[in-house]
Amino acid sequence: MTTRIWIPALVAVSAIGLAACNPKAGQGTAAPTKPPVATVNGKAVSAEAFAVWAQAQTNKKVEELSADQRKQVMEGIENLYISAQEAEKQNIAADPEVAARIELDRLNLLAAAMFQKYIKEKTATDADLKAEYDRQIAGMPKAEYHASHILVKEEAQAKDIVAQLGKGAKFDVLAKKFSIDPGSKGNGGDLNWFTPDKMVKPFSEAVAKLSKGEYTKEPVQTPFGWHVIRLDDTRPLNPPPFDSVKDRLGQFVQQRQVHDYIESLRKASKVEETKVVEAPAAKADDKAPAPA
């Protein structure tokens, strides 16, 4: 069983929102190294916050902004602080859902920053890249199939089609006449080339058991209906050479490193889940009498 691991995404805007909404957000953090770029009702807007905001809004560094862009970005962050300060006056953070979102944003930002730091300290070696390549190749399909099918709603009709094929009827003619698959019906049931992972499991398993030119003697059921399948051809699926994908494997290696790091942190942590006890359903006798 594969465990899905959550990997946080760094959301720059969340950091600004937290700084503006939470009066304790700055506690435990490094002091700004530059003078503030503005003050809003006495609250300093740090140069660092402005830089993060500018990057999030324009995908540019502050020094790359034109005068007009800087003015627009500045107005945007000022409006954010003004709005957040009004929210504080109205005690919006007291709402349980809002408080939960603020906390989750804070945790997400901290975790993402930690993982970025972790990745910077990791350098993927050629051995790491080759191991990832081998893992991915091992999970790839080994062949592609070219098949045709006739899809109908009822098993009885599918069996009748198999019987007609046994008597010499043409597969493509029956597909055009009876198939309910609009994508292949007009082409005589032709599905073109595909790998097993592109089809539902019962279909791909049935195809893999056929020889070239052979059709299923028993209809195959899937969530779409009943299929009569013919294997038209097969060919090996050759993986790309390692050198041609080497540069792209680094991202997968990083994801695996983060995955393993989270697993190690989880194993070293004490996690206790609270069981939710549902109230028993009320019996008919317990119901309040209807008003007269």
PDB file of C-alpha atoms in Angstrom:
ATOM      1  CA  MET A   1       0.000   0.000   0.000  1.00  0.00           C
ATOM      2  CA  THR A   2       1.383   3.399  -1.001  1.00  0.00           C
ATOM      3  CA  THR A   3       1.048   6.242   1.497  1.00  0.00           C
ATOM      4  CA  ARG A   4       0.298   9.618   0.001  1.00  0.00           C
ATOM      5  CA  ILE A   5       2.498  12.247   1.585  1.00  0.00           C
ATOM      6  CA  TRP A   6       1.508  15.886   1.780  1.00  0.00           C
ATOM      7  CA  ILE A   7       4.137  18.261   0.441  1.00  0.00           C
ATOM      8  CA  PRO A   8       3.333  21.931   1.103  1.00  0.00           C
ATOM      9  CA  ALA A   9       3.527  24.632  -1.503  1.00  0.00           C
ATOM     10  CA  LEU A  10       5.116  27.967  -0.709  1.00  0.00           C
ATOM     11  CA  VAL A  11       2.459  30.648  -1.110  1.00  0.00           C
ATOM     12  CA  ALA A  12       3.997  34.089  -0.899  1.00  0.00           C
ATOM     13  CA  VAL A  13       0.732  35.973  -0.463  1.00  0.00           C
ATOM     14  CA  SER A  14      -0.089  33.973   2.664  1.00  0.00           C
ATOM     15  CA  ALA A  15       2.959  35.376   4.396  1.00  0.00           C
ATOM     16  CA  ILE A  16       1.820  38.939   3.829  1.00  0.00           C
ATOM     17  CA  GLY A  17      -1.705  38.131   4.934  1.00  0.00           C
ATOM     18  CA  LEU A  18      -0.443  36.599   8.151  1.00  0.00           C
ATOM     19  CA  ALA A  19       1.839  39.522   8.915  1.00  0.00           C
ATOM     20  CA  ALA A  20      -1.029  41.942   8.468  1.00  0.00           C
ATOM     21  CA  CYS A  21      -3.722  39.931  10.241  1.00  0.00           C
ATOM     22  CA  ASN A  22      -1.840  38.478  13.178  1.00  0.00           C
ATOM     23  CA  PRO A  23      -0.308  40.955  15.622  1.00  0.00           C
ATOM     24  CA  LYS A  24       1.957  38.159  16.928  1.00  0.00           C
ATOM     25  CA  ALA A  25       3.164  37.081  13.493  1.00  0.00           C
ATOM     26  CA  GLY A  26       6.503  38.806  13.860  1.00  0.00           C
ATOM     27  CA  GLN A  27       7.391  37.195  17.189  1.00  0.00           C
ATOM     28  CA  GLY A  28      10.327  34.833  16.982  1.00  0.00           C
ATOM     29  CA  THR A  29      11.429  36.123  13.580  1.00  0.00           C
ATOM     30  CA  ALA A  30      14.514  37.993  12.448  1.00  0.00           C
ATOM     31  CA  ALA A  31      14.334  41.781  12.529  1.00  0.00           C
ATOM     32  CA  PRO A  32      13.979  43.523   9.133  1.00  0.00           C
ATOM     33  CA  THR A  33      17.327  44.470   7.636  1.00  0.00           C
ATOM     34  CA  LYS A  34      16.031  47.439   5.629  1.00  0.00           C
ATOM     35  CA  PRO A  35      13.916  50.498   6.475  1.00  0.00           C
ATOM     36  CA  PRO A  36      10.156  50.035   5.987  1.00  0.00           C
ATOM     37  CA  VAL A  37       8.699  51.056   2.632  1.00  0.00           C
ATOM     38  CA  ALA A  38       5.559  52.531   4.206  1.00  0.00           C
ATOM     39  CA  THR A  39       3.497  52.727   7.365  1.00  0.00           C
ATOM     40  CA  VAL A  40      -0.221  52.071   7.549  1.00  0.00           C
ATOM     41  CA  ASN A  41      -1.921  53.494  10.638  1.00  0.00           C
ATOM     42  CA  GLY A  42       1.396  53.254  12.418  1.00  0.00           C
ATOM     43  CA  LYS A  43       2.105  49.673  11.250  1.00  0.00           C
ATOM     44  CA  ALA A  44       5.362  49.333   9.313  1.00  0.00           C
ATOM     45  CA  VAL A  45       5.332  47.637   5.916  1.00  0.00           C
ATOM     46  CA  SER A  46       8.756  46.060   5.729  1.00  0.00           C
ATOM     47  CA  ALA A  47      10.886  46.095   2.595  1.00  0.00           C
ATOM     48  CA  GLU A  48      11.030  42.308   2.841  1.00  0.00           C
ATOM     49  CA  ALA A  49       7.231  42.015   2.872  1.00  0.00           C
ATOM     50  CA  PHE A  50       7.006  44.407  -0.068  1.00  0.00           C
ATOM     51  CA  ALA A  51       9.545  42.337  -2.023  1.00  0.00           C
ATOM     52  CA  VAL A  52       7.593  39.125  -1.415  1.00  0.00           C
ATOM     53  CA  TRP A  53       4.343  40.843  -2.350  1.00  0.00           C
ATOM     54  CA  ALA A  54       5.841  42.291  -5.542  1.00  0.00           C
ATOM     55  CA  GLN A  55       7.176  38.894  -6.584  1.00  0.00           C
ATOM     56  CA  ALA A  56       3.781  37.279  -5.970  1.00  0.00           C
ATOM     57  CA  GLN A  57       1.859  39.971  -7.856  1.00  0.00           C
ATOM     58  CA  THR A  58       4.165  40.604 -10.821  1.00  0.00           C
ATOM     59  CA  ASN A  59       6.673  37.742 -10.841  1.00  0.00           C
ATOM     60  CA  LYS A  60       9.366  40.417 -10.778  1.00  0.00           C
ATOM     61  CA  LYS A  61      11.887  41.616  -8.256  1.00  0.00           C
ATOM     62  CA  VAL A  62      11.359  45.078  -6.785  1.00  0.00           C
ATOM     63  CA  GLU A  63      14.293  46.534  -8.715  1.00  0.00           C
ATOM     64  CA  GLU A  64      12.765  45.287 -11.970  1.00  0.00           C
ATOM     65  CA  LEU A  65       9.510  47.210 -11.482  1.00  0.00           C
ATOM     66  CA  SER A  66       8.785  50.357 -13.454  1.00  0.00           C
ATOM     67  CA  ALA A  67       7.651  53.439 -11.561  1.00  0.00           C
ATOM     68  CA  ASP A  68       4.006  52.753 -12.453  1.00  0.00           C
ATOM     69  CA  GLN A  69       4.286  49.094 -11.483  1.00  0.00           C
ATOM     70  CA  ARG A  70       5.883  49.952  -8.168  1.00  0.00           C
ATOM     71  CA  LYS A  71       3.092  52.418  -7.459  1.00  0.00           C
ATOM     72  CA  GLN A  72       0.410  49.812  -8.215  1.00  0.00           C
ATOM     73  CA  VAL A  73       2.147  47.139  -6.140  1.00  0.00           C
ATOM     74  CA  MET A  74       2.598  49.571  -3.257  1.00  0.00           C
ATOM     75  CA  GLU A  75      -1.060  50.545  -3.356  1.00  0.00           C
ATOM     76  CA  GLY A  76      -2.009  46.870  -3.346  1.00  0.00           C
ATOM     77  CA  ILE A  77      -0.021  46.010  -0.231  1.00  0.00           C
ATOM     78  CA  GLU A  78      -1.222  49.165   1.518  1.00  0.00           C
ATOM     79  CA  ASN A  79      -4.807  48.142   0.778  1.00  0.00           C
ATOM     80  CA  LEU A  80      -4.052  44.706   2.175  1.00  0.00           C
ATOM     81  CA  TYR A  81      -2.781  46.163   5.449  1.00  0.00           C
ATOM     82  CA  ILE A  82      -5.720  48.574   5.660  1.00  0.00           C
ATOM     83  CA  SER A  83      -8.216  45.756   5.090  1.00  0.00           C
ATOM     84  CA  ALA A  84      -6.498  43.416   7.533  1.00  0.00           C
ATOM     85  CA  GLN A  85      -6.377  46.098  10.210  1.00  0.00           C
ATOM     86  CA  GLU A  86     -10.109  46.653   9.798  1.00  0.00           C
ATOM     87  CA  ALA A  87     -10.616  42.908  10.117  1.00  0.00           C
ATOM     88  CA  GLU A  88      -8.688  43.006  13.388  1.00  0.00           C
ATOM     89  CA  LYS A  89     -10.921  45.817  14.655  1.00  0.00           C
ATOM     90  CA  GLN A  90     -13.944  43.665  13.856  1.00  0.00           C
ATOM     91  CA  ASN A  91     -12.289  40.666  15.550  1.00  0.00           C
ATOM     92  CA  ILE A  92     -12.707  38.577  12.399  1.00  0.00           C
ATOM     93  CA  ALA A  93      -9.961  36.215  13.570  1.00  0.00           C
ATOM     94  CA  ALA A  94     -12.243  35.084  16.409  1.00  0.00           C
ATOM     95  CA  ASP A  95     -14.269  33.139  13.859  1.00  0.00           C
ATOM     96  CA  PRO A  96     -13.133  29.496  14.257  1.00  0.00           C
ATOM     97  CA  GLU A  97     -12.842  28.877  10.531  1.00  0.00           C
ATOM     98  CA  VAL A  98     -10.830  32.056   9.935  1.00  0.00           C
ATOM     99  CA  ALA A  99      -8.551  31.219  12.871  1.00  0.00           C
ATOM    100  CA  ALA A 100      -8.038  27.729  11.462  1.00  0.00           C
ATOM    101  CA  ARG A 101      -7.145  29.108   8.030  1.00  0.00           C
ATOM    102  CA  ILE A 102      -4.639  31.544   9.550  1.00  0.00           C
ATOM    103  CA  GLU A 103      -2.997  28.732  11.478  1.00  0.00           C
ATOM    104  CA  LEU A 104      -2.862  26.426   8.470  1.00  0.00           C
ATOM    105  CA  ASP A 105      -1.354  29.202   6.315  1.00  0.00           C
ATOM    106  CA  ARG A 106       1.287  29.762   8.979  1.00  0.00           C
ATOM    107  CA  LEU A 107       2.115  26.067   9.196  1.00  0.00           C
ATOM    108  CA  ASN A 108       2.162  25.689   5.421  1.00  0.00           C
ATOM    109  CA  LEU A 109       4.573  28.580   5.003  1.00  0.00           C
ATOM    110  CA  LEU A 110       6.923  27.326   7.714  1.00  0.00           C
ATOM    111  CA  ALA A 111       6.919  23.776   6.365  1.00  0.00           C
ATOM    112  CA  ALA A 112       7.466  24.916   2.777  1.00  0.00           C
ATOM    113  CA  ALA A 113      10.375  27.137   3.775  1.00  0.00           C
ATOM    114  CA  MET A 114      11.911  24.260   5.738  1.00  0.00           C
ATOM    115  CA  PHE A 115      11.654  21.926   2.754  1.00  0.00           C
ATOM    116  CA  GLN A 116      13.196  24.520   0.462  1.00  0.00           C
ATOM    117  CA  LYS A 117      16.101  24.788   2.876  1.00  0.00           C
ATOM    118  CA  TYR A 118      16.357  20.999   3.021  1.00  0.00           C
ATOM    119  CA  ILE A 119      16.428  20.658  -0.774  1.00  0.00           C
ATOM    120  CA  LYS A 120      19.107  23.337  -1.146  1.00  0.00           C
ATOM    121  CA  GLU A 121      21.367  21.226   1.048  1.00  0.00           C
ATOM    122  CA  LYS A 122      20.768  18.139  -1.105  1.00  0.00           C
ATOM    123  CA  THR A 123      22.582  17.614  -4.399  1.00  0.00           C
ATOM    124  CA  ALA A 124      21.310  14.853  -6.642  1.00  0.00           C
ATOM    125  CA  THR A 125      24.212  12.675  -7.782  1.00  0.00           C
ATOM    126  CA  ASP A 126      24.332  10.724 -11.032  1.00  0.00           C
ATOM    127  CA  ALA A 127      23.675   7.624  -8.939  1.00  0.00           C
ATOM    128  CA  ASP A 128      20.509   9.245  -7.520  1.00  0.00           C
ATOM    129  CA  LEU A 129      19.338  10.187 -11.011  1.00  0.00           C
ATOM    130  CA  LYS A 130      20.045   6.712 -12.404  1.00  0.00           C
ATOM    131  CA  ALA A 131      18.206   5.066  -9.500  1.00  0.00           C
ATOM    132  CA  GLU A 132      15.170   7.271 -10.156  1.00  0.00           C
ATOM    133  CA  TYR A 133      15.384   6.465 -13.877  1.00  0.00           C
ATOM    134  CA  ASP A 134      15.443   2.734 -13.137  1.00  0.00           C
ATOM    135  CA  ARG A 135      12.453   3.077 -10.775  1.00  0.00           C
ATOM    136  CA  GLN A 136      10.397   4.856 -13.398  1.00  0.00           C
ATOM    137  CA  ILE A 137      11.378   2.502 -16.191  1.00  0.00           C
ATOM    138  CA  ALA A 138      10.431  -0.489 -14.031  1.00  0.00           C
ATOM    139  CA  GLY A 139       6.932   0.930 -13.641  1.00  0.00           C
ATOM    140  CA  MET A 140       6.425   1.682 -17.337  1.00  0.00           C
ATOM    141  CA  PRO A 141       4.341  -0.547 -19.629  1.00  0.00           C
ATOM    142  CA  LYS A 142       6.494  -2.851 -21.726  1.00  0.00           C
ATOM    143  CA  ALA A 143       4.250  -2.871 -24.794  1.00  0.00           C
ATOM    144  CA  GLU A 144       1.660  -0.886 -26.732  1.00  0.00           C
ATOM    145  CA  TYR A 145      -1.457  -2.424 -28.206  1.00  0.00           C
ATOM    146  CA  HIS A 146      -3.507  -1.615 -31.277  1.00  0.00           C
ATOM    147  CA  ALA A 147      -7.007  -2.944 -30.727  1.00  0.00           C
ATOM    148  CA  SER A 148     -10.584  -2.571 -31.863  1.00  0.00           C
ATOM    149  CA  HIS A 149     -13.767  -3.163 -29.900  1.00  0.00           C
ATOM    150  CA  ILE A 150     -17.514  -3.328 -30.132  1.00  0.00           C
ATOM    151  CA  LEU A 151     -19.242  -1.852 -27.085  1.00  0.00           C
ATOM    152  CA  VAL A 152     -22.859  -2.708 -26.258  1.00  0.00           C
ATOM    153  CA  LYS A 153     -25.033  -2.349 -23.175  1.00  0.00           C
ATOM    154  CA  GLU A 154     -26.179  -5.944 -22.687  1.00  0.00           C
ATOM    155  CA  GLU A 155     -24.148  -9.136 -22.291  1.00  0.00           C
ATOM    156  CA  ALA A 156     -26.631 -11.088 -24.409  1.00  0.00           C
ATOM    157  CA  GLN A 157     -26.059  -8.766 -27.367  1.00  0.00           C
ATOM    158  CA  ALA A 158     -22.283  -9.001 -26.926  1.00  0.00           C
ATOM    159  CA  LYS A 159     -22.495 -12.813 -26.976  1.00  0.00           C
ATOM    160  CA  ASP A 160     -24.603 -12.634 -30.135  1.00  0.00           C
ATOM    161  CA  ILE A 161     -21.904 -10.491 -31.775  1.00  0.00           C
ATOM    162  CA  VAL A 162     -19.259 -13.074 -30.798  1.00  0.00           C
ATOM    163  CA  ALA A 163     -21.452 -15.740 -32.422  1.00  0.00           C
ATOM    164  CA  GLN A 164     -21.772 -13.668 -35.616  1.00  0.00           C
ATOM    165  CA  LEU A 165     -17.999 -13.226 -35.759  1.00  0.00           C
ATOM    166  CA  GLY A 166     -17.642 -16.992 -35.420  1.00  0.00           C
ATOM    167  CA  LYS A 167     -19.801 -17.381 -38.500  1.00  0.00           C
ATOM    168  CA  GLY A 168     -17.581 -15.080 -40.537  1.00  0.00           C
ATOM    169  CA  ALA A 169     -19.132 -11.644 -39.980  1.00  0.00           C
ATOM    170  CA  LYS A 170     -16.757  -8.682 -40.406  1.00  0.00           C
ATOM    171  CA  PHE A 171     -15.662  -7.047 -37.159  1.00  0.00           C
ATOM    172  CA  ASP A 172     -15.667  -3.476 -38.512  1.00  0.00           C
ATOM    173  CA  VAL A 173     -19.124  -3.908 -40.054  1.00  0.00           C
ATOM    174  CA  LEU A 174     -20.582  -5.107 -36.742  1.00  0.00           C
ATOM    175  CA  ALA A 175     -18.838  -2.279 -34.873  1.00  0.00           C
ATOM    176  CA  LYS A 176     -20.341   0.366 -37.158  1.00  0.00           C
ATOM    177  CA  LYS A 177     -23.778  -1.232 -36.797  1.00  0.00           C
ATOM    178  CA  PHE A 178     -23.955  -2.069 -33.084  1.00  0.00           C
ATOM    179  CA  SER A 179     -21.240  -0.273 -31.082  1.00  0.00           C
ATOM    180  CA  ILE A 180     -22.336   2.510 -28.732  1.00  0.00           C
ATOM    181  CA  ASP A 181     -18.826   3.989 -28.473  1.00  0.00           C
ATOM    182  CA  PRO A 182     -19.038   7.229 -30.494  1.00  0.00           C
ATOM    183  CA  GLY A 183     -15.252   7.629 -30.561  1.00  0.00           C
ATOM    184  CA  SER A 184     -14.526   4.385 -32.404  1.00  0.00           C
ATOM    185  CA  LYS A 185     -17.853   3.344 -33.952  1.00  0.00           C
ATOM    186  CA  GLY A 186     -17.274   5.222 -37.212  1.00  0.00           C
ATOM    187  CA  ASN A 187     -13.822   3.673 -37.592  1.00  0.00           C
ATOM    188  CA  GLY A 188     -15.053   0.121 -37.268  1.00  0.00           C
ATOM    189  CA  GLY A 189     -14.206   0.018 -33.560  1.00  0.00           C
ATOM    190  CA  ASP A 190     -10.559   1.034 -34.070  1.00  0.00           C
ATOM    191  CA  LEU A 191      -8.997   2.356 -30.834  1.00  0.00           C
ATOM    192  CA  ASN A 192      -5.563   2.980 -32.371  1.00  0.00           C
ATOM    193  CA  TRP A 193      -2.426   2.464 -30.246  1.00  0.00           C
ATOM    194  CA  PHE A 194      -2.566   2.611 -26.464  1.00  0.00           C
ATOM    195  CA  THR A 195      -0.708   1.408 -23.382  1.00  0.00           C
ATOM    196  CA  PRO A 196      -2.474  -0.760 -20.763  1.00  0.00           C
ATOM    197  CA  ASP A 197      -2.624   2.086 -18.235  1.00  0.00           C
ATOM    198  CA  LYS A 198      -4.861   4.080 -20.604  1.00  0.00           C
ATOM    199  CA  MET A 199      -7.664   1.532 -20.369  1.00  0.00           C
ATOM    200  CA  VAL A 200      -9.722   0.218 -17.464  1.00  0.00           C
ATOM    201  CA  LYS A 201      -8.190  -2.902 -15.920  1.00  0.00           C
ATOM    202  CA  PRO A 202     -10.612  -5.588 -17.244  1.00  0.00           C
ATOM    203  CA  PHE A 203     -10.155  -4.245 -20.777  1.00  0.00           C
ATOM    204  CA  SER A 204      -6.340  -4.066 -20.681  1.00  0.00           C
ATOM    205  CA  GLU A 205      -6.086  -7.509 -19.052  1.00  0.00           C
ATOM    206  CA  ALA A 206      -8.247  -9.025 -21.780  1.00  0.00           C
ATOM    207  CA  VAL A 207      -6.167  -7.392 -24.531  1.00  0.00           C
ATOM    208  CA  ALA A 208      -2.920  -8.676 -23.022  1.00  0.00           C
ATOM    209  CA  LYS A 209      -4.175 -12.272 -23.271  1.00  0.00           C
ATOM    210  CA  LEU A 210      -5.010 -12.065 -26.985  1.00  0.00           C
ATOM    211  CA  SER A 211      -2.819 -13.014 -29.925  1.00  0.00           C
ATOM    212  CA  LYS A 212      -2.601 -10.771 -32.954  1.00  0.00           C
ATOM    213  CA  GLY A 213      -5.832 -10.998 -34.973  1.00  0.00           C
ATOM    214  CA  GLU A 214      -7.695 -12.810 -32.174  1.00  0.00           C
ATOM    215  CA  TYR A 215     -10.896 -11.517 -30.543  1.00  0.00           C
ATOM    216  CA  THR A 216     -12.400 -12.249 -27.133  1.00  0.00           C
ATOM    217  CA  LYS A 217     -14.642 -15.300 -27.228  1.00  0.00           C
ATOM    218  CA  GLU A 218     -16.333 -14.133 -24.021  1.00  0.00           C
ATOM    219  CA  PRO A 219     -17.551 -10.508 -23.672  1.00  0.00           C
ATOM    220  CA  VAL A 220     -15.571  -8.309 -21.300  1.00  0.00           C
ATOM    221  CA  GLN A 221     -17.502  -6.207 -18.787  1.00  0.00           C
ATOM    222  CA  THR A 222     -16.329  -2.741 -17.713  1.00  0.00           C
ATOM    223  CA  PRO A 223     -18.189   0.228 -16.204  1.00  0.00           C
ATOM    224  CA  PHE A 224     -18.943   1.312 -19.792  1.00  0.00           C
ATOM    225  CA  GLY A 225     -20.769  -1.853 -20.794  1.00  0.00           C
ATOM    226  CA  TRP A 226     -19.845  -5.117 -22.537  1.00  0.00           C
ATOM    227  CA  HIS A 227     -16.951  -5.285 -24.986  1.00  0.00           C
ATOM    228  CA  VAL A 228     -15.970  -7.623 -27.772  1.00  0.00           C
ATOM    229  CA  ILE A 229     -12.277  -6.885 -28.311  1.00  0.00           C
ATOM    230  CA  ARG A 230      -9.900  -7.715 -31.140  1.00  0.00           C
ATOM    231  CA  LEU A 231      -6.137  -7.310 -30.924  1.00  0.00           C
ATOM    232  CA  ASP A 232      -4.922  -5.855 -34.207  1.00  0.00           C
ATOM    233  CA  ASP A 233      -1.220  -5.504 -33.405  1.00  0.00           C
ATOM    234  CA  THR A 234       1.347  -5.085 -30.666  1.00  0.00           C
ATOM    235  CA  ARG A 235       4.762  -3.471 -30.423  1.00  0.00           C
ATOM    236  CA  PRO A 236       7.407  -3.052 -27.729  1.00  0.00           C
ATOM    237  CA  LEU A 237       7.467   0.234 -25.877  1.00  0.00           C
ATOM    238  CA  ASN A 238      11.058   1.461 -25.766  1.00  0.00           C
ATOM    239  CA  PRO A 239      11.919   3.780 -22.858  1.00  0.00           C
ATOM    240  CA  PRO A 240      13.851   7.002 -23.563  1.00  0.00           C
ATOM    241  CA  PRO A 241      17.624   6.802 -23.048  1.00  0.00           C
ATOM    242  CA  PHE A 242      18.860   7.923 -19.632  1.00  0.00           C
ATOM    243  CA  ASP A 243      20.915  10.802 -21.046  1.00  0.00           C
ATOM    244  CA  SER A 244      17.889  12.274 -22.843  1.00  0.00           C
ATOM    245  CA  VAL A 245      15.859  12.625 -19.618  1.00  0.00           C
ATOM    246  CA  LYS A 246      18.653  13.043 -17.080  1.00  0.00           C
ATOM    247  CA  ASP A 247      18.082  16.790 -16.643  1.00  0.00           C
ATOM    248  CA  ARG A 248      14.388  16.263 -15.873  1.00  0.00           C
ATOM    249  CA  LEU A 249      14.931  13.572 -13.266  1.00  0.00           C
ATOM    250  CA  GLY A 250      16.259  16.015 -10.671  1.00  0.00           C
ATOM    251  CA  GLN A 251      12.750  17.187  -9.779  1.00  0.00           C
ATOM    252  CA  PHE A 252      11.590  13.614  -9.156  1.00  0.00           C
ATOM    253  CA  VAL A 253      14.639  12.957  -7.001  1.00  0.00           C
ATOM    254  CA  GLN A 254      13.835  16.061  -4.930  1.00  0.00           C
ATOM    255  CA  GLN A 255      10.232  14.953  -4.488  1.00  0.00           C
ATOM    256  CA  ARG A 256      11.390  11.547  -3.312  1.00  0.00           C
ATOM    257  CA  GLN A 257      13.901  13.135  -0.906  1.00  0.00           C
ATOM    258  CA  VAL A 258      11.172  15.329   0.576  1.00  0.00           C
ATOM    259  CA  HIS A 259       8.817  12.336   0.757  1.00  0.00           C
ATOM    260  CA  ASP A 260      11.418  10.310   2.642  1.00  0.00           C
ATOM    261  CA  TYR A 261      12.226  13.266   4.917  1.00  0.00           C
ATOM    262  CA  ILE A 262       8.583  13.675   5.890  1.00  0.00           C
ATOM    263  CA  GLU A 263       8.373   9.947   6.570  1.00  0.00           C
ATOM    264  CA  SER A 264      11.407  10.145   8.864  1.00  0.00           C
ATOM    265  CA  LEU A 265       9.924  13.137  10.715  1.00  0.00           C
ATOM    266  CA  ARG A 266       6.634  11.322  11.111  1.00  0.00           C
ATOM    267  CA  LYS A 267       8.312   8.207  12.495  1.00  0.00           C
ATOM    268  CA  ALA A 268      10.124  10.360  15.052  1.00  0.00           C
ATOM    269  CA  SER A 269       6.906  12.144  16.075  1.00  0.00           C
ATOM    270  CA  LYS A 270       4.174  11.144  18.485  1.00  0.00           C
ATOM    271  CA  VAL A 271       0.827  11.508  16.753  1.00  0.00           C
ATOM    272  CA  GLU A 272      -2.417  10.796  18.574  1.00  0.00           C
ATOM    273  CA  GLU A 273      -5.705  11.027  16.726  1.00  0.00           C
ATOM    274  CA  THR A 274      -8.875  11.754  18.647  1.00  0.00           C
ATOM    275  CA  LYS A 275     -11.644   9.309  17.941  1.00  0.00           C
ATOM    276  CA  VAL A 276     -14.926  10.969  17.134  1.00  0.00           C
ATOM    277  CA  VAL A 277     -17.790   9.268  18.929  1.00  0.00           C
ATOM    278  CA  GLU A 278     -21.015   9.657  17.006  1.00  0.00           C
ATOM    279  CA  ALA A 279     -24.227  10.087  18.947  1.00  0.00           C
ATOM    280  CA  PRO A 280     -26.540   7.057  18.614  1.00  0.00           C
ATOM    281  CA  ALA A 281     -29.474   7.502  16.289  1.00  0.00           C
ATOM    282  CA  ALA A 282     -32.687   8.416  18.050  1.00  0.00           C
ATOM    283  CA  LYS A 283     -35.223   5.614  18.340  1.00  0.00           C
ATOM    284  CA  ALA A 284     -38.753   6.074  17.125  1.00  0.00           C
ATOM    285  CA  ASP A 285     -40.011   6.032  20.712  1.00  0.00           C
ATOM    286  CA  ASP A 286     -37.582   8.803  21.678  1.00  0.00           C
ATOM    287  CA  LYS A 287     -38.997  11.276  19.187  1.00  0.00           C
ATOM    288  CA  ALA A 288     -40.933  14.187  20.588  1.00  0.00           C
ATOM    289  CA  PRO A 289     -44.691  13.865  20.086  1.00  0.00           C
ATOM    290  CA  ALA A 290     -46.165  15.900  17.299  1.00  0.00           C
ATOM    291  CA  PRO A 291     -47.984  19.034  18.440  1.00  0.00           C
ATOM    292  CA  ALA A 292     -51.689  18.738  18.710  1.00  0.00           C
TER     293      ALA A 292
END
